[in-house]
Short mmCIF file of C-alpha atoms in Angstrom, two decimals:
data_model
loop_
_atom_site.label_atom_id
_atom_site.label_comp_id
_atom_site.label_asym_id
_atom_site.label_seq_id
_atom_site.Cartn_x
_atom_site.Cartn_y
_atom_site.Cartn_z
CA MET A 417 -22.86 18.13 -18.76
CA THR A 418 -24.02 18.62 -22.29
CA ALA A 419 -24.67 15.02 -23.38
CA THR A 420 -28.08 13.38 -23.34
CA THR A 421 -27.78 9.98 -21.75
CA GLN A 422 -31.33 8.66 -22.21
CA PRO A 423 -34.04 9.63 -24.71
CA THR A 424 -35.53 12.97 -23.68
CA SER A 425 -38.91 11.80 -25.00
CA SER A 426 -39.07 9.12 -22.30
CA GLU A 427 -41.80 9.83 -19.78
CA VAL A 428 -40.04 7.83 -17.07
CA VAL A 429 -36.28 7.53 -16.57
CA THR A 430 -34.97 5.15 -13.92
CA VAL A 431 -32.20 6.70 -11.82
CA PRO A 432 -30.35 4.61 -9.24
CA PHE A 433 -29.58 6.61 -6.11
CA ILE A 434 -27.27 5.94 -3.18
CA THR A 435 -28.63 7.60 -0.04
CA GLY A 436 -25.16 7.64 1.49
CA ASP A 437 -23.94 7.64 5.07
CA GLY A 438 -24.13 10.20 7.85
CA ILE A 439 -26.04 13.25 6.65
CA GLY A 440 -26.83 11.42 3.44
CA LEU A 441 -29.89 10.14 5.27
CA ASP A 442 -31.00 13.76 5.73
CA ILE A 443 -30.16 15.35 2.40
CA THR A 444 -30.90 12.62 -0.16
CA PRO A 445 -34.67 12.38 0.45
CA VAL A 446 -34.86 16.18 0.17
CA MET A 447 -33.01 16.06 -3.15
CA CYS A 448 -35.51 13.52 -4.50
CA GLU A 449 -38.45 15.68 -3.39
CA VAL A 450 -37.02 18.83 -4.99
CA VAL A 451 -36.26 17.06 -8.29
CA ASP A 452 -39.74 15.51 -8.40
CA ALA A 453 -41.30 18.93 -7.75
CA ALA A 454 -39.21 20.55 -10.50
CA LEU A 455 -40.22 17.88 -13.01
CA GLU A 456 -43.89 18.24 -12.12
CA ALA A 457 -43.75 22.03 -12.29
CA CYS A 458 -41.92 22.09 -15.63
CA TYR A 459 -43.43 19.12 -17.46
CA GLY A 460 -46.74 18.43 -15.72
CA GLY A 461 -46.12 14.71 -15.36
CA ARG A 462 -44.85 14.18 -18.92
CA ARG A 463 -41.37 13.52 -17.58
CA ARG A 464 -40.51 11.97 -14.26
CA ILE A 465 -37.85 9.89 -12.53
CA ALA A 466 -38.37 6.41 -11.14
CA TRP A 467 -35.97 6.38 -8.20
CA LEU A 468 -34.13 3.08 -7.61
CA GLU A 469 -32.27 2.87 -4.31
CA VAL A 470 -28.97 0.97 -4.33
CA LEU A 471 -26.36 0.61 -1.59
CA ALA A 472 -22.74 1.66 -1.16
CA GLY A 473 -20.53 2.72 1.70
CA GLU A 474 -21.11 1.91 5.37
CA ARG A 475 -24.82 1.14 4.93
CA ALA A 476 -23.93 -1.35 2.20
CA TYR A 477 -21.24 -2.96 4.36
CA ASP A 478 -23.60 -3.33 7.30
CA ALA A 479 -26.30 -4.86 5.10
CA THR A 480 -24.27 -7.02 2.71
CA GLY A 481 -20.67 -7.21 3.93
CA SER A 482 -19.50 -5.32 0.84
CA TRP A 483 -18.65 -1.63 0.64
CA LEU A 484 -19.62 -1.55 -3.04
CA PRO A 485 -21.95 -4.43 -3.97
CA GLU A 486 -21.90 -5.74 -7.51
CA GLU A 487 -25.67 -5.12 -7.70
CA THR A 488 -25.00 -1.40 -7.29
CA LEU A 489 -22.45 -1.38 -10.10
CA GLU A 490 -24.79 -3.32 -12.36
CA ALA A 491 -27.62 -0.86 -11.74
CA CYS A 492 -25.34 2.07 -12.56
CA ARG A 493 -24.13 0.35 -15.73
CA ALA A 494 -27.63 -0.56 -16.85
CA HIS A 495 -29.25 2.83 -16.27
CA ARG A 496 -26.15 4.91 -17.07
CA VAL A 497 -27.12 7.86 -14.84
CA ALA A 498 -26.99 7.70 -11.03
CA ILE A 499 -26.72 10.10 -8.08
CA LYS A 500 -25.31 9.58 -4.61
CA GLY A 501 -24.97 11.14 -1.20
CA PRO A 502 -21.70 11.21 0.79
CA LEU A 503 -20.07 7.86 1.59
CA THR A 504 -17.97 6.65 4.52
CA THR A 505 -14.58 5.17 3.69
CA PRO A 506 -12.15 3.76 6.29
CA VAL A 507 -9.04 5.89 6.78
CA GLY A 508 -5.63 4.24 6.49
CA GLY A 509 -5.37 0.55 5.68
CA GLY A 510 -8.07 -1.71 4.33
CA PHE A 511 -10.63 -0.81 1.66
CA ARG A 512 -9.73 2.13 -0.53
CA SER A 513 -12.16 4.95 -1.18
CA VAL A 514 -15.62 3.79 -2.24
CA ASN A 515 -15.87 6.91 -4.39
CA VAL A 516 -12.63 6.08 -6.19
CA ALA A 517 -13.66 2.43 -6.60
CA LEU A 518 -16.96 3.49 -8.16
CA ARG A 519 -15.23 5.83 -10.59
CA LEU A 520 -12.69 3.21 -11.62
CA ALA A 521 -15.27 0.43 -11.99
CA LEU A 522 -17.38 2.54 -14.36
CA ASP A 523 -14.37 4.30 -15.94
CA LEU A 524 -15.82 7.71 -15.04
CA TYR A 525 -12.72 9.52 -16.17
CA ALA A 526 -13.93 13.12 -15.88
CA CYS A 527 -14.74 14.65 -12.51
CA VAL A 528 -16.66 17.81 -13.41
CA ARG A 529 -17.01 20.52 -10.76
CA PRO A 530 -18.70 23.84 -11.65
CA VAL A 531 -17.77 26.67 -9.29
CA ARG A 532 -19.84 29.86 -9.11
CA TRP A 533 -20.83 32.33 -6.43
CA PHE A 534 -24.43 32.72 -5.32
CA GLU A 535 -25.59 36.07 -4.02
CA GLY A 536 -26.13 35.99 -0.27
CA VAL A 537 -23.38 33.47 0.48
CA ARG A 538 -20.44 34.70 2.54
CA SER A 539 -17.11 34.48 0.73
CA PRO A 540 -13.51 35.27 1.79
CA LEU A 541 -13.09 37.24 -1.46
CA LEU A 542 -13.79 40.96 -1.68
CA ASP A 543 -15.62 40.38 -4.97
CA PRO A 544 -16.62 36.74 -5.54
CA SER A 545 -18.96 37.65 -8.39
CA THR A 546 -16.17 37.05 -10.94
CA VAL A 547 -15.72 33.40 -9.90
CA ASP A 548 -17.28 31.26 -12.63
CA MET A 549 -15.20 28.21 -13.49
CA VAL A 550 -15.73 24.57 -14.43
CA VAL A 551 -13.04 22.11 -13.34
CA PHE A 552 -12.40 18.95 -15.36
CA ARG A 553 -10.31 16.66 -13.16
CA GLU A 554 -8.86 13.40 -14.48
CA ASN A 555 -10.35 10.60 -12.39
CA THR A 556 -8.59 7.31 -13.14
CA GLU A 557 -4.81 7.86 -13.26
CA ASP A 558 -2.16 9.75 -11.30
CA VAL A 559 -1.66 8.81 -7.63
CA TYR A 560 -5.35 7.90 -7.35
CA ALA A 561 -4.62 4.75 -9.34
CA GLY A 562 -3.55 3.42 -5.94
CA ILE A 563 -0.27 1.77 -6.93
CA GLU A 564 1.68 1.92 -3.68
CA TRP A 565 3.38 -0.23 -1.07
CA PRO A 566 3.92 0.43 2.66
CA ALA A 567 7.36 1.06 4.10
CA GLY A 568 9.16 -2.11 5.14
CA SER A 569 6.97 -4.41 3.05
CA PRO A 570 8.60 -7.07 0.85
CA GLU A 571 7.17 -5.29 -2.21
CA ALA A 572 8.66 -1.95 -1.16
CA LYS A 573 12.05 -3.55 -0.55
CA LYS A 574 11.94 -5.32 -3.91
CA LEU A 575 10.98 -2.16 -5.78
CA CYS A 576 13.62 -0.14 -3.95
CA ALA A 577 16.32 -2.65 -4.84
CA PHE A 578 15.22 -2.64 -8.47
CA LEU A 579 15.28 1.15 -8.67
CA ILE A 580 18.72 1.37 -7.13
CA ASP A 581 20.41 -1.69 -8.62
CA GLU A 582 18.78 -1.91 -12.04
CA MET A 583 17.68 1.66 -12.81
CA GLY A 584 20.54 3.54 -11.20
CA VAL A 585 18.30 5.72 -9.04
CA THR A 586 20.29 7.71 -6.47
CA SER A 587 17.65 10.05 -5.09
CA ILE A 588 15.96 7.74 -2.55
CA ARG A 589 17.13 9.43 0.63
CA PHE A 590 16.11 6.77 3.17
CA PRO A 591 15.64 3.48 1.28
CA GLN A 592 15.12 1.26 4.33
CA THR A 593 12.11 3.23 5.62
CA SER A 594 10.59 4.48 2.39
CA ALA A 595 7.08 3.72 1.20
CA PHE A 596 6.59 3.83 -2.57
CA GLY A 597 3.87 5.00 -4.90
CA ILE A 598 3.75 5.01 -8.69
CA LYS A 599 2.07 7.78 -10.66
CA PRO A 600 0.87 6.58 -14.08
CA MET A 601 -0.26 9.24 -16.55
CA SER A 602 -0.98 8.18 -20.12
CA GLN A 603 -1.49 10.09 -23.32
CA GLN A 604 -4.86 8.39 -23.86
CA GLY A 605 -6.10 9.12 -20.35
CA SER A 606 -4.93 12.72 -20.44
CA GLU A 607 -6.31 13.40 -23.91
CA ARG A 608 -9.81 12.13 -23.23
CA LEU A 609 -10.07 14.33 -20.12
CA ILE A 610 -8.67 17.39 -21.88
CA ARG A 611 -10.87 16.71 -24.93
CA ALA A 612 -13.96 16.80 -22.67
CA ALA A 613 -12.86 20.16 -21.27
CA LEU A 614 -12.14 21.57 -24.73
CA ARG A 615 -15.44 20.34 -26.13
CA TYR A 616 -17.33 21.83 -23.19
CA ALA A 617 -15.61 25.19 -23.69
CA SER A 618 -16.36 25.10 -27.42
CA ASP A 619 -20.01 24.07 -26.96
CA THR A 620 -20.75 26.65 -24.26
CA GLY A 621 -18.72 29.57 -25.61
CA ARG A 622 -16.39 29.61 -22.61
CA ALA A 623 -13.41 31.94 -22.91
CA SER A 624 -10.54 29.51 -22.42
CA VAL A 625 -9.23 26.20 -21.13
CA THR A 626 -6.37 26.34 -18.63
CA LEU A 627 -4.15 23.28 -18.12
CA VAL A 628 -3.06 23.20 -14.47
CA HIS A 629 0.00 21.02 -13.85
CA LYS A 630 3.31 20.63 -12.04
CA GLY A 631 5.29 20.00 -15.20
CA ASN A 632 8.20 22.14 -14.09
CA ILE A 633 9.16 19.36 -11.65
CA GLN A 634 7.35 16.24 -12.91
CA LYS A 635 8.44 16.68 -16.49
CA TYR A 636 7.49 13.31 -17.95
CA THR A 637 4.06 12.99 -16.31
CA GLU A 638 2.51 16.38 -15.68
CA GLY A 639 4.78 18.06 -18.20
CA ALA A 640 3.50 15.56 -20.74
CA PHE A 641 -0.10 16.28 -19.66
CA ARG A 642 0.51 19.91 -20.58
CA GLN A 643 2.07 19.13 -23.96
CA TRP A 644 -0.56 16.54 -24.86
CA GLY A 645 -3.18 19.18 -24.12
CA TYR A 646 -1.64 21.77 -26.39
CA ASP A 647 -1.15 19.25 -29.18
CA LEU A 648 -4.72 17.99 -28.90
CA ALA A 649 -6.16 21.49 -28.95
CA ALA A 650 -4.14 22.39 -32.05
CA ARG A 651 -5.44 19.29 -33.86
CA GLU A 652 -9.09 19.25 -32.81
CA PHE A 653 -10.09 22.59 -31.25
CA PRO A 654 -8.04 25.33 -32.92
CA ASP A 655 -10.64 27.97 -32.05
CA VAL A 656 -10.45 27.39 -28.27
CA GLN A 657 -7.93 29.49 -26.38
CA VAL A 658 -5.61 27.21 -24.37
CA LYS A 659 -3.15 28.30 -21.71
CA ASP A 660 -1.36 26.65 -18.82
CA VAL A 661 -0.22 27.49 -15.31
CA ILE A 662 1.84 25.73 -12.65
CA ALA A 663 -0.44 24.32 -9.93
CA ASP A 664 0.91 26.38 -7.03
CA ALA A 665 0.82 29.55 -9.09
CA PHE A 666 -2.80 28.80 -10.01
CA LEU A 667 -3.82 28.74 -6.35
CA GLN A 668 -2.56 32.31 -5.96
CA ALA A 669 -3.71 33.59 -9.33
CA SER A 670 -7.24 32.22 -8.92
CA LEU A 671 -7.56 34.17 -5.67
CA ARG A 672 -6.18 37.40 -7.06
CA HIS A 673 -7.72 37.30 -10.54
CA PRO A 674 -10.46 34.64 -10.69
CA GLY A 675 -11.98 36.19 -13.78
CA ASP A 676 -8.92 35.11 -15.76
CA PHE A 677 -9.99 31.46 -15.61
CA SER A 678 -12.99 29.75 -17.17
CA VAL A 679 -12.55 26.00 -17.83
CA ILE A 680 -9.82 24.12 -15.98
CA ALA A 681 -8.29 20.77 -16.99
CA ALA A 682 -6.04 19.09 -14.44
CA PRO A 683 -4.56 15.73 -13.48
CA ASN A 684 -6.20 13.89 -10.61
CA LEU A 685 -4.35 15.13 -7.52
CA ASN A 686 -4.08 18.73 -8.69
CA GLY A 687 -7.75 18.68 -9.60
CA ASP A 688 -8.63 17.43 -6.13
CA TYR A 689 -6.86 20.35 -4.46
CA ILE A 690 -8.12 22.89 -6.98
CA SER A 691 -11.77 21.87 -6.72
CA ASP A 692 -11.94 22.34 -2.95
CA HIS A 693 -9.83 25.50 -3.09
CA LEU A 694 -12.20 27.10 -5.58
CA ALA A 695 -15.24 25.92 -3.64
CA ALA A 696 -13.90 27.64 -0.52
CA MET A 697 -13.72 30.89 -2.49
CA VAL A 698 -17.49 30.86 -3.03
CA GLY A 699 -18.69 29.54 0.32
CA GLY A 700 -17.39 26.00 0.74
CA ILE A 701 -17.94 22.49 -0.56
CA GLY A 702 -21.35 22.45 1.12
CA ILE A 703 -22.68 24.26 -1.96
CA ALA A 704 -20.33 22.73 -4.54
CA PRO A 705 -21.85 20.24 -7.02
CA GLY A 706 -20.00 17.51 -8.83
CA ALA A 707 -20.30 14.78 -11.43
CA ASN A 708 -18.18 11.85 -12.60
CA ILE A 709 -18.73 11.23 -16.30
CA ASN A 710 -17.52 9.00 -19.10
CA TYR A 711 -18.33 11.04 -22.20
CA GLU A 712 -17.66 8.05 -24.46
CA THR A 713 -20.06 5.55 -22.83
CA ASP A 714 -22.38 8.21 -21.34
CA HIS A 715 -22.20 6.70 -17.85
CA ALA A 716 -22.40 9.33 -15.14
CA VAL A 717 -22.66 9.49 -11.35
CA PHE A 718 -23.62 12.82 -9.80
CA GLU A 719 -22.69 13.38 -6.18
CA ALA A 720 -22.55 15.48 -3.06
CA THR A 721 -18.96 16.66 -2.91
CA HIS A 722 -18.73 16.95 0.88
CA GLY A 723 -18.27 14.34 3.59
CA THR A 724 -20.69 12.41 5.77
CA ALA A 725 -20.48 14.78 8.81
CA PRO A 726 -21.67 12.02 11.19
CA ARG A 727 -22.05 14.29 14.20
CA HIS A 728 -24.74 16.21 12.31
CA ALA A 729 -26.51 13.11 10.99
CA GLY A 730 -30.16 12.71 11.89
CA LEU A 731 -30.50 16.20 13.29
CA GLY A 732 -32.28 17.61 10.23
CA GLU A 733 -29.88 20.55 10.00
CA ALA A 734 -27.59 19.55 7.13
CA ASN A 735 -27.32 21.70 4.02
CA PRO A 736 -28.51 19.78 0.91
CA SER A 737 -27.27 22.43 -1.56
CA SER A 738 -24.35 20.42 -2.96
CA LEU A 739 -26.59 17.46 -3.76
CA LEU A 740 -29.36 19.71 -5.11
CA LEU A 741 -26.97 21.44 -7.50
CA SER A 742 -25.56 18.06 -8.53
CA ALA A 743 -29.12 16.96 -9.24
CA ALA A 744 -29.52 20.05 -11.43
CA MET A 745 -26.40 18.94 -13.32
CA MET A 746 -27.97 15.50 -13.70
CA LEU A 747 -31.18 16.97 -15.12
CA GLU A 748 -29.14 19.05 -17.57
CA HIS A 749 -27.19 15.93 -18.56
CA LEU A 750 -30.48 14.18 -19.29
CA GLY A 751 -31.48 17.08 -21.52
CA TRP A 752 -34.16 18.30 -19.09
CA THR A 753 -32.75 21.81 -18.89
CA GLN A 754 -36.00 23.50 -17.87
CA ALA A 755 -36.17 21.43 -14.69
CA ALA A 756 -32.44 21.90 -14.08
CA ASP A 757 -32.89 25.67 -14.29
CA ALA A 758 -35.86 25.50 -11.92
CA VAL A 759 -33.82 23.73 -9.22
CA THR A 760 -30.91 26.16 -9.56
CA ARG A 761 -33.26 29.16 -9.63
CA GLY A 762 -35.08 28.06 -6.49
CA LEU A 763 -31.86 27.44 -4.62
CA ALA A 764 -30.27 30.71 -5.74
CA THR A 765 -33.33 32.65 -4.65
CA CYS A 766 -33.29 31.05 -1.19
CA LEU A 767 -29.61 31.87 -0.77
CA ARG A 768 -30.19 35.46 -1.83
CA LEU A 769 -33.09 35.88 0.59
CA GLY A 770 -31.23 34.29 3.49
CA LEU A 771 -33.53 31.26 3.63
CA VAL A 772 -30.71 28.90 4.55
CA THR A 773 -29.60 26.08 6.85
CA TYR A 774 -27.56 26.72 10.00
CA ASP A 775 -24.15 26.57 8.29
CA LEU A 776 -24.96 29.60 6.14
CA ALA A 777 -27.30 31.46 8.50
CA ALA A 778 -26.29 34.85 9.84
CA ASP A 779 -28.73 34.22 12.69
CA PRO A 780 -28.65 30.52 13.66
CA SER A 781 -31.99 30.85 15.44
CA ALA A 782 -33.60 31.66 12.08
CA ALA A 783 -31.98 28.76 10.20
CA LEU A 784 -34.14 26.36 8.22
CA SER A 785 -34.08 22.62 8.70
CA THR A 786 -32.88 20.39 5.88
CA SER A 787 -36.43 19.60 4.82
CA GLY A 788 -37.50 23.21 5.39
CA PHE A 789 -34.79 24.38 3.02
CA GLY A 790 -35.95 21.87 0.43
CA GLN A 791 -39.51 23.17 0.67
CA ALA A 792 -38.29 26.74 0.35
CA VAL A 793 -36.39 25.81 -2.83
CA ILE A 794 -39.58 24.28 -4.24
CA GLU A 795 -41.62 27.35 -3.37
CA HIS A 796 -39.14 29.70 -5.07
CA MET A 797 -38.56 27.76 -8.30
CA ALA A 798 -40.73 30.18 -10.25
CA THR A 799 -38.92 33.26 -8.88
CA GLN A 800 -36.56 35.08 -11.20
CA GLU A 801 -32.93 35.13 -9.99
#
């Protein structure tokens, strides 16, 4: 979020984009239009994006037979910054999540999710104005590493026998019908994620970094994540306040006292739950931005954080806010903060004035279309929040 991935003096930066599936076809063109308008308004043609469409997800599979073509990965590697709409992934067996595969292929170890409330958006909280957090979720380890075997498979039986016969494990309640998953969490993987959170807090003057974990039960994985975080902070960021909280306690505390939390660092699965939980507090994942970043190589993929919503696809009613705010994060990452602020300002003004799509409209008959919302954001970029 604070790194500059390509020279800010460049007049043209090539950005690969994945339109996505379902409502991706509705929201992605609007995102491109809003970003282009912000760049023109702020820089008068001195800076612009050359959009390069690449494929992933169901559209890629239909066109190429691959859910994630190598050409897409190569474009993301070459240009370092990319943005994508929502992607379809089969549920159950077969290909694992395209999103996860993309993150692992590019080693995008930090999933960064800012969470803030915008005036005019309905929230379940009495006072959502104190919600202002940034979640750093580890992206490559934990259960999302995908090391698992189905119940009854030869691999599951072999692993079960090894655990019982060789390791002396006695806590497998039903060994004959158990599936197995392995949860790797390393010191290196944990430290680079926590370091990114600590550096962000230090650079932006954020009040604290909270390590959210389940170390009271998973002592050698999530308990280690907690201890590695404290040790790292003591060595490298002694001026940043660090605290920790058990994951289930965090869900309650963030509802009751959201102002107590600023930057969050969490392992993969906890971070997944936390991100959507916090988004619900400020109006839902439809207005929640996200990025997947490797702060060491400067590769980054910005994304809509919601699903494909296929029953709404092609109707021109989908809310593009998540992707627009992710695009603002992308512009900030490029160092083009003036344009990033313009996108956020235009969107915030529309939300405050009730110029919204059907999902946020108090009166559905007055709701804007997807493209109409995009035009409203463009028209209000110069308005003060």
